[in-house]
mmCIF file of C-alpha atoms and ligand atoms in Angstrom:
data_model
loop_
_atom_site.group_PDB
_atom_site.id
_atom_site.type_symbol
_atom_site.label_atom_id
_atom_site.label_comp_id
_atom_site.label_asym_id
_atom_site.label_seq_id
_atom_site.Cartn_x
_atom_site.Cartn_y
_atom_site.Cartn_z
ATOM 1 C CA MET Y 1 0.071 -0.031 0.074
ATOM 2 C CA ALA Y 2 1.067 3.676 -1.061
ATOM 3 C CA VAL Y 3 2.504 5.638 2.390
ATOM 4 C CA ASN Y 4 1.311 8.873 2.197
ATOM 5 C CA ALA Y 5 4.581 11.505 1.852
ATOM 6 C CA SER Y 6 3.854 13.912 4.683
ATOM 7 C CA SER Y 7 3.316 16.758 2.181
ATOM 8 C CA ALA Y 8 0.510 16.451 -0.134
ATOM 9 C CA VAL Y 9 2.670 19.453 -2.728
ATOM 10 C CA PRO Y 10 5.799 18.826 -4.243
ATOM 11 C CA MET Y 11 8.767 20.247 -2.689
ATOM 12 C CA ASN Y 12 11.060 22.688 -5.136
ATOM 13 C CA PRO Y 13 13.854 19.952 -6.530
ATOM 14 C CA VAL Y 14 16.192 23.427 -4.785
ATOM 15 C CA ASP Y 15 14.331 22.528 -1.750
ATOM 16 C CA ILE Y 16 16.013 19.219 -1.062
ATOM 17 C CA ALA Y 17 19.425 21.433 -0.627
ATOM 18 C CA SER Y 18 17.533 24.221 1.688
ATOM 19 C CA HIS Y 19 18.176 22.232 4.854
ATOM 20 C CA GLY Y 20 22.244 21.889 4.737
ATOM 21 C CA PRO Y 21 25.081 20.998 2.721
ATOM 22 C CA VAL Y 22 25.768 17.293 2.772
ATOM 23 C CA ILE Y 23 22.750 14.928 1.780
ATOM 24 C CA PRO Y 24 23.708 11.300 3.133
ATOM 25 C CA VAL Y 25 23.976 8.691 0.899
ATOM 26 C CA ILE Y 26 22.669 5.213 2.757
ATOM 27 C CA VAL Y 27 23.346 2.239 1.924
ATOM 28 C CA ILE Y 28 21.304 -0.150 4.140
ATOM 29 C CA ASP Y 29 21.739 -4.035 3.926
ATOM 30 C CA CYS Y 30 19.513 -4.155 6.851
ATOM 31 C CA VAL Y 31 15.934 -2.454 7.691
ATOM 32 C CA ALA Y 32 16.143 -3.011 10.974
ATOM 33 C CA ASP Y 33 18.882 -0.431 11.058
ATOM 34 C CA ALA Y 34 16.519 1.992 9.122
ATOM 35 C CA LEU Y 35 15.103 3.422 11.510
ATOM 36 C CA PRO Y 36 17.959 4.041 14.332
ATOM 37 C CA LEU Y 37 20.506 5.307 11.176
ATOM 38 C CA ALA Y 38 17.621 8.148 10.211
ATOM 39 C CA GLU Y 39 17.512 9.339 13.790
ATOM 40 C CA ALA Y 40 21.019 9.170 14.378
ATOM 41 C CA LEU Y 41 21.289 11.471 11.250
ATOM 42 C CA LEU Y 42 17.859 13.810 12.769
ATOM 43 C CA ALA Y 43 20.144 13.217 16.180
ATOM 44 C CA GLY Y 44 23.097 15.326 14.345
ATOM 45 C CA GLY Y 45 20.498 18.035 11.982
ATOM 46 C CA VAL Y 46 20.556 16.154 8.566
ATOM 47 C CA LYS Y 47 17.565 15.459 8.315
ATOM 48 C CA VAL Y 48 17.178 15.233 4.452
ATOM 49 C CA LEU Y 49 18.111 11.472 3.832
ATOM 50 C CA GLU Y 50 18.880 9.792 0.168
ATOM 51 C CA VAL Y 51 18.286 5.634 1.269
ATOM 52 C CA THR Y 52 19.878 3.990 -2.361
ATOM 53 C CA LEU Y 53 18.376 1.295 -4.311
ATOM 54 C CA ARG Y 54 21.094 -0.977 -4.331
ATOM 55 C CA THR Y 55 20.325 -3.234 -1.907
ATOM 56 C CA ALA Y 56 17.253 -5.405 -1.509
ATOM 57 C CA ALA Y 57 16.421 -3.205 1.925
ATOM 58 C CA GLY Y 58 16.154 -0.144 0.474
ATOM 59 C CA LEU Y 59 12.743 0.293 -0.078
ATOM 60 C CA PRO Y 60 11.224 -0.889 2.726
ATOM 61 C CA ALA Y 61 14.179 1.073 4.516
ATOM 62 C CA ILE Y 62 12.684 4.133 2.780
ATOM 63 C CA GLU Y 63 8.764 3.047 3.354
ATOM 64 C CA ALA Y 64 9.726 2.648 7.377
ATOM 65 C CA ILE Y 65 11.566 6.036 7.492
ATOM 66 C CA ALA Y 66 8.382 7.858 5.530
ATOM 67 C CA ARG Y 67 5.750 6.302 7.715
ATOM 68 C CA ASN Y 68 7.571 6.691 11.141
ATOM 69 C CA LEU Y 69 9.925 9.812 11.264
ATOM 70 C CA PRO Y 70 7.719 12.316 9.273
ATOM 71 C CA GLU Y 71 10.517 14.895 10.435
ATOM 72 C CA ALA Y 72 12.835 13.156 7.814
ATOM 73 C CA VAL Y 73 13.175 14.005 4.563
ATOM 74 C CA VAL Y 74 13.589 10.638 2.734
ATOM 75 C CA GLY Y 75 14.144 10.633 -0.798
ATOM 76 C CA VAL Y 76 15.395 7.299 -2.917
ATOM 77 C CA GLY Y 77 18.973 7.319 -4.636
ATOM 78 C CA THR Y 78 19.962 5.115 -7.491
ATOM 79 C CA VAL Y 79 16.656 5.520 -9.832
ATOM 80 C CA LEU Y 80 17.574 3.925 -13.182
ATOM 81 C CA ASN Y 81 14.331 3.527 -14.640
ATOM 82 C CA ALA Y 82 10.740 4.503 -14.394
ATOM 83 C CA ASP Y 83 10.080 1.842 -11.952
ATOM 84 C CA ASP Y 84 12.679 2.595 -9.157
ATOM 85 C CA ALA Y 85 10.956 6.017 -9.664
ATOM 86 C CA ARG Y 86 7.242 4.407 -9.128
ATOM 87 C CA ARG Y 87 8.055 1.549 -6.321
ATOM 88 C CA ALA Y 88 9.991 4.589 -4.221
ATOM 89 C CA SER Y 89 6.955 7.059 -4.420
ATOM 90 C CA GLU Y 90 4.866 4.851 -3.723
ATOM 91 C CA ALA Y 91 6.845 3.648 -0.163
ATOM 92 C CA GLY Y 92 6.896 7.288 0.465
ATOM 93 C CA ALA Y 93 9.983 9.166 -1.483
ATOM 94 C CA ARG Y 94 9.610 12.988 -1.375
ATOM 95 C CA PHE Y 95 12.476 13.257 -3.949
ATOM 96 C CA ALA Y 96 14.425 11.077 -6.581
ATOM 97 C CA VAL Y 97 18.581 11.079 -7.556
ATOM 98 C CA SER Y 98 19.951 9.056 -9.969
ATOM 99 C CA PRO Y 99 23.526 8.307 -11.129
ATOM 100 C CA GLY Y 100 22.488 9.673 -14.834
ATOM 101 C CA TYR Y 101 20.050 10.802 -16.714
ATOM 102 C CA THR Y 102 17.580 9.707 -19.014
ATOM 103 C CA PHE Y 103 14.372 10.829 -20.719
ATOM 104 C CA GLU Y 104 12.605 7.949 -19.381
ATOM 105 C CA VAL Y 105 13.512 8.212 -15.683
ATOM 106 C CA GLY Y 106 12.630 12.239 -16.158
ATOM 107 C CA SER Y 107 9.567 11.689 -17.683
ATOM 108 C CA ALA Y 108 8.508 9.118 -14.994
ATOM 109 C CA CYS Y 109 9.424 11.619 -11.781
ATOM 110 C CA LYS Y 110 7.654 14.421 -13.408
ATOM 111 C CA ARG Y 111 4.520 12.139 -13.591
ATOM 112 C CA LEU Y 112 4.812 11.179 -10.017
ATOM 113 C CA ASP Y 113 5.573 14.220 -9.348
ATOM 114 C CA LEU Y 114 8.992 13.405 -8.016
ATOM 115 C CA PRO Y 115 11.285 16.463 -7.604
ATOM 116 C CA LEU Y 116 14.395 14.448 -9.736
ATOM 117 C CA LEU Y 117 18.045 15.170 -9.197
ATOM 118 C CA PRO Y 118 19.256 13.805 -12.394
ATOM 119 C CA GLY Y 119 23.281 12.761 -12.867
ATOM 120 C CA VAL Y 120 25.601 13.928 -15.319
ATOM 121 C CA ALA Y 121 28.883 14.429 -16.281
ATOM 122 C CA THR Y 122 29.581 15.823 -19.378
ATOM 123 C CA SER Y 123 28.308 19.231 -21.136
ATOM 124 C CA SER Y 124 25.691 17.162 -23.430
ATOM 125 C CA GLU Y 125 24.128 15.159 -20.162
ATOM 126 C CA ILE Y 126 23.512 18.684 -18.623
ATOM 127 C CA MET Y 127 21.970 19.818 -22.045
ATOM 128 C CA ALA Y 128 19.409 16.954 -21.949
ATOM 129 C CA ALA Y 129 18.703 17.640 -18.792
ATOM 130 C CA LEU Y 130 18.339 21.047 -18.951
ATOM 131 C CA ALA Y 131 15.901 20.580 -22.244
ATOM 132 C CA ASP Y 132 13.916 18.433 -20.386
ATOM 133 C CA GLY Y 133 13.265 21.254 -17.432
ATOM 134 C CA PHE Y 134 15.986 20.093 -14.853
ATOM 135 C CA SER Y 135 18.629 22.755 -13.404
ATOM 136 C CA PHE Y 136 19.633 21.739 -10.043
ATOM 137 C CA LEU Y 137 21.804 18.402 -10.928
ATOM 138 C CA LYS Y 138 23.540 15.515 -9.015
ATOM 139 C CA PHE Y 139 27.515 15.857 -10.560
ATOM 140 C CA PHE Y 140 28.566 11.925 -10.614
ATOM 141 C CA PRO Y 141 30.885 10.607 -9.886
ATOM 142 C CA ALA Y 142 32.536 13.558 -9.099
ATOM 143 C CA GLU Y 143 35.883 12.667 -7.616
ATOM 144 C CA ALA Y 144 36.971 10.065 -10.230
ATOM 145 C CA ALA Y 145 35.800 12.557 -13.198
ATOM 146 C CA GLY Y 146 37.716 15.161 -11.785
ATOM 147 C CA ALA Y 147 34.968 17.954 -11.002
ATOM 148 C CA ILE Y 148 36.076 20.927 -8.920
ATOM 149 C CA PRO Y 149 37.371 21.916 -12.693
ATOM 150 C CA LEU Y 150 34.769 21.133 -14.558
ATOM 151 C CA LEU Y 151 32.013 22.898 -12.120
ATOM 152 C CA LYS Y 152 34.209 25.953 -12.615
ATOM 153 C CA ALA Y 153 34.642 25.697 -16.269
ATOM 154 C CA TRP Y 154 30.450 25.295 -16.087
ATOM 155 C CA ALA Y 155 29.597 27.930 -14.520
ATOM 156 C CA SER Y 156 29.743 30.564 -17.739
ATOM 157 C CA PRO Y 157 27.571 28.086 -20.027
ATOM 158 C CA PHE Y 158 25.644 26.839 -17.672
ATOM 159 C CA GLY Y 159 25.026 30.325 -15.504
ATOM 160 C CA GLN Y 160 21.481 28.683 -14.520
ATOM 161 C CA VAL Y 161 22.177 25.295 -13.218
ATOM 162 C CA SER Y 162 23.551 24.541 -9.899
ATOM 163 C CA PHE Y 163 24.655 21.024 -8.514
ATOM 164 C CA CYS Y 164 24.657 18.586 -5.772
ATOM 165 C CA PRO Y 165 28.753 16.774 -6.816
ATOM 166 C CA THR Y 166 29.140 12.938 -4.993
ATOM 167 C CA GLY Y 167 31.116 10.239 -5.391
ATOM 168 C CA GLY Y 168 34.383 10.028 -3.267
ATOM 169 C CA ILE Y 169 33.680 13.454 -1.434
ATOM 170 C CA THR Y 170 35.086 13.526 2.519
ATOM 171 C CA GLN Y 171 34.223 15.504 5.391
ATOM 172 C CA ALA Y 172 37.509 17.409 4.572
ATOM 173 C CA THR Y 173 37.321 17.720 0.555
ATOM 174 C CA ALA Y 174 33.727 19.056 0.962
ATOM 175 C CA PRO Y 175 34.490 22.160 1.606
ATOM 176 C CA HIS Y 176 36.649 22.871 -1.669
ATOM 177 C CA TYR Y 177 32.690 22.477 -3.442
ATOM 178 C CA LEU Y 178 31.008 23.786 -1.468
ATOM 179 C CA ALA Y 179 33.051 27.179 -1.742
ATOM 180 C CA LEU Y 180 31.760 27.087 -5.578
ATOM 181 C CA PRO Y 181 29.266 29.824 -6.222
ATOM 182 C CA ASN Y 182 27.810 27.292 -8.721
ATOM 183 C CA VAL Y 183 27.371 23.437 -5.775
ATOM 184 C CA ARG Y 184 24.235 24.369 -3.239
ATOM 185 C CA CYS Y 185 25.193 21.082 -1.568
ATOM 186 C CA VAL Y 186 27.221 17.972 -1.637
ATOM 187 C CA GLY Y 187 26.318 14.178 -1.403
ATOM 188 C CA GLY Y 188 28.267 11.434 0.243
ATOM 189 C CA SER Y 189 28.581 8.335 1.735
ATOM 190 C CA TRP Y 190 30.973 9.044 4.461
ATOM 191 C CA LEU Y 191 28.078 10.345 7.154
ATOM 192 C CA THR Y 192 27.447 6.126 7.406
ATOM 193 C CA PRO Y 193 30.039 4.217 7.944
ATOM 194 C CA ALA Y 194 29.247 0.533 7.282
ATOM 195 C CA ASP Y 195 31.379 -0.278 10.207
ATOM 196 C CA ALA Y 196 29.588 1.967 12.462
ATOM 197 C CA VAL Y 197 25.556 0.595 10.760
ATOM 198 C CA ARG Y 198 27.301 -2.951 11.593
ATOM 199 C CA ALA Y 199 28.127 -2.216 14.890
ATOM 200 C CA GLY Y 200 24.759 0.087 15.765
ATOM 201 C CA ASP Y 201 27.168 3.055 16.859
ATOM 202 C CA TRP Y 202 24.708 5.786 16.414
ATOM 203 C CA ALA Y 203 26.552 7.952 17.969
ATOM 204 C CA ARG Y 204 29.118 8.159 15.961
ATOM 205 C CA ILE Y 205 27.422 8.853 13.066
ATOM 206 C CA THR Y 206 25.111 11.682 15.038
ATOM 207 C CA GLN Y 207 28.669 12.801 15.251
ATOM 208 C CA LEU Y 208 29.508 12.605 11.683
ATOM 209 C CA ALA Y 209 26.143 14.067 11.039
ATOM 210 C CA ARG Y 210 26.657 17.147 12.891
ATOM 211 C CA ALA Y 211 30.346 17.538 11.739
ATOM 212 C CA ALA Y 212 28.848 17.723 8.085
ATOM 213 C CA GLN Y 213 26.037 20.284 8.671
ATOM 214 C CA GLY Y 214 28.518 22.476 10.369
ATOM 215 C CA LEU Y 215 30.138 22.854 6.866
ATOM 216 C CA ARG Y 216 29.298 25.825 4.369
ATOM 217 C CA GLY Y 217 25.293 25.925 4.076
ATOM 218 C CA GLY Y 218 23.889 25.402 0.609
ATOM 219 C CA SER Y 219 23.376 28.524 -1.649
HETATM 220 C C1 3PG H 1 26.834 8.342 -4.912
HETATM 221 O O1 3PG H 1 25.945 7.588 -5.506
HETATM 222 O O2 3PG H 1 26.049 9.543 -4.906
HETATM 223 C C2 3PG H 1 27.410 8.024 -4.324
HETATM 224 O O3 3PG H 1 28.091 6.571 -4.504
HETATM 225 C C3 3PG H 1 28.263 8.400 -3.217
HETATM 226 O O4 3PG H 1 29.317 8.532 -3.391
HETATM 227 P P1 3PG H 1 30.287 7.745 -2.226
HETATM 228 O O5 3PG H 1 30.195 6.561 -1.660
HETATM 229 O O6 3PG H 1 31.882 7.885 -2.570
HETATM 230 O O7 3PG H 1 30.327 9.486 -1.111
#
């Protein structure tokens, strides 16, 4: 059964970045970890949570967070096709993130009123996303692609575009991205290290969330 999102009015995609400078990219192996993990992030001031579909526990984790923690803004990551977007929306996801951009994913999210942060890594991909109405984009994979000089170079031809770089970013390197005027926020998995989740070390996750939330806010 579909979960009612806490807001019937779809967010502006830019709102995803309005709650803080870092979006945690979460990979959940065990559904039972979803609520304590989300609560640990909330306790550190991080309320926008991207739960990826990389594991079977991803979708039920989104559903558990959407049902039980209305103060969280839970979204779905690793959306690869229209069906992923639909299932996540039914589970209560309030936004979607995709590693790349396809017309199929863009159209599905529009139909579902699901704000989408589509992934790009080239000028042509930016142009395709822009042509379909998306101007707040994920840059993935940031570190592997050498994102900082690219983001600087794109500021002029794509002045209307802003970015959320992800992929290989850490607490130490995040400020280099956040200093760029066309970067609203960054994403990363460093807030939820697999060993901390396995050990149920929620205090450590709260500490990492608090430190991330203390980085420069999105513009
Ligand atoms: C993503 O999907 O955004 C990235 O896999 C996150 O990258 P990281 O695990 O290197 O932070």
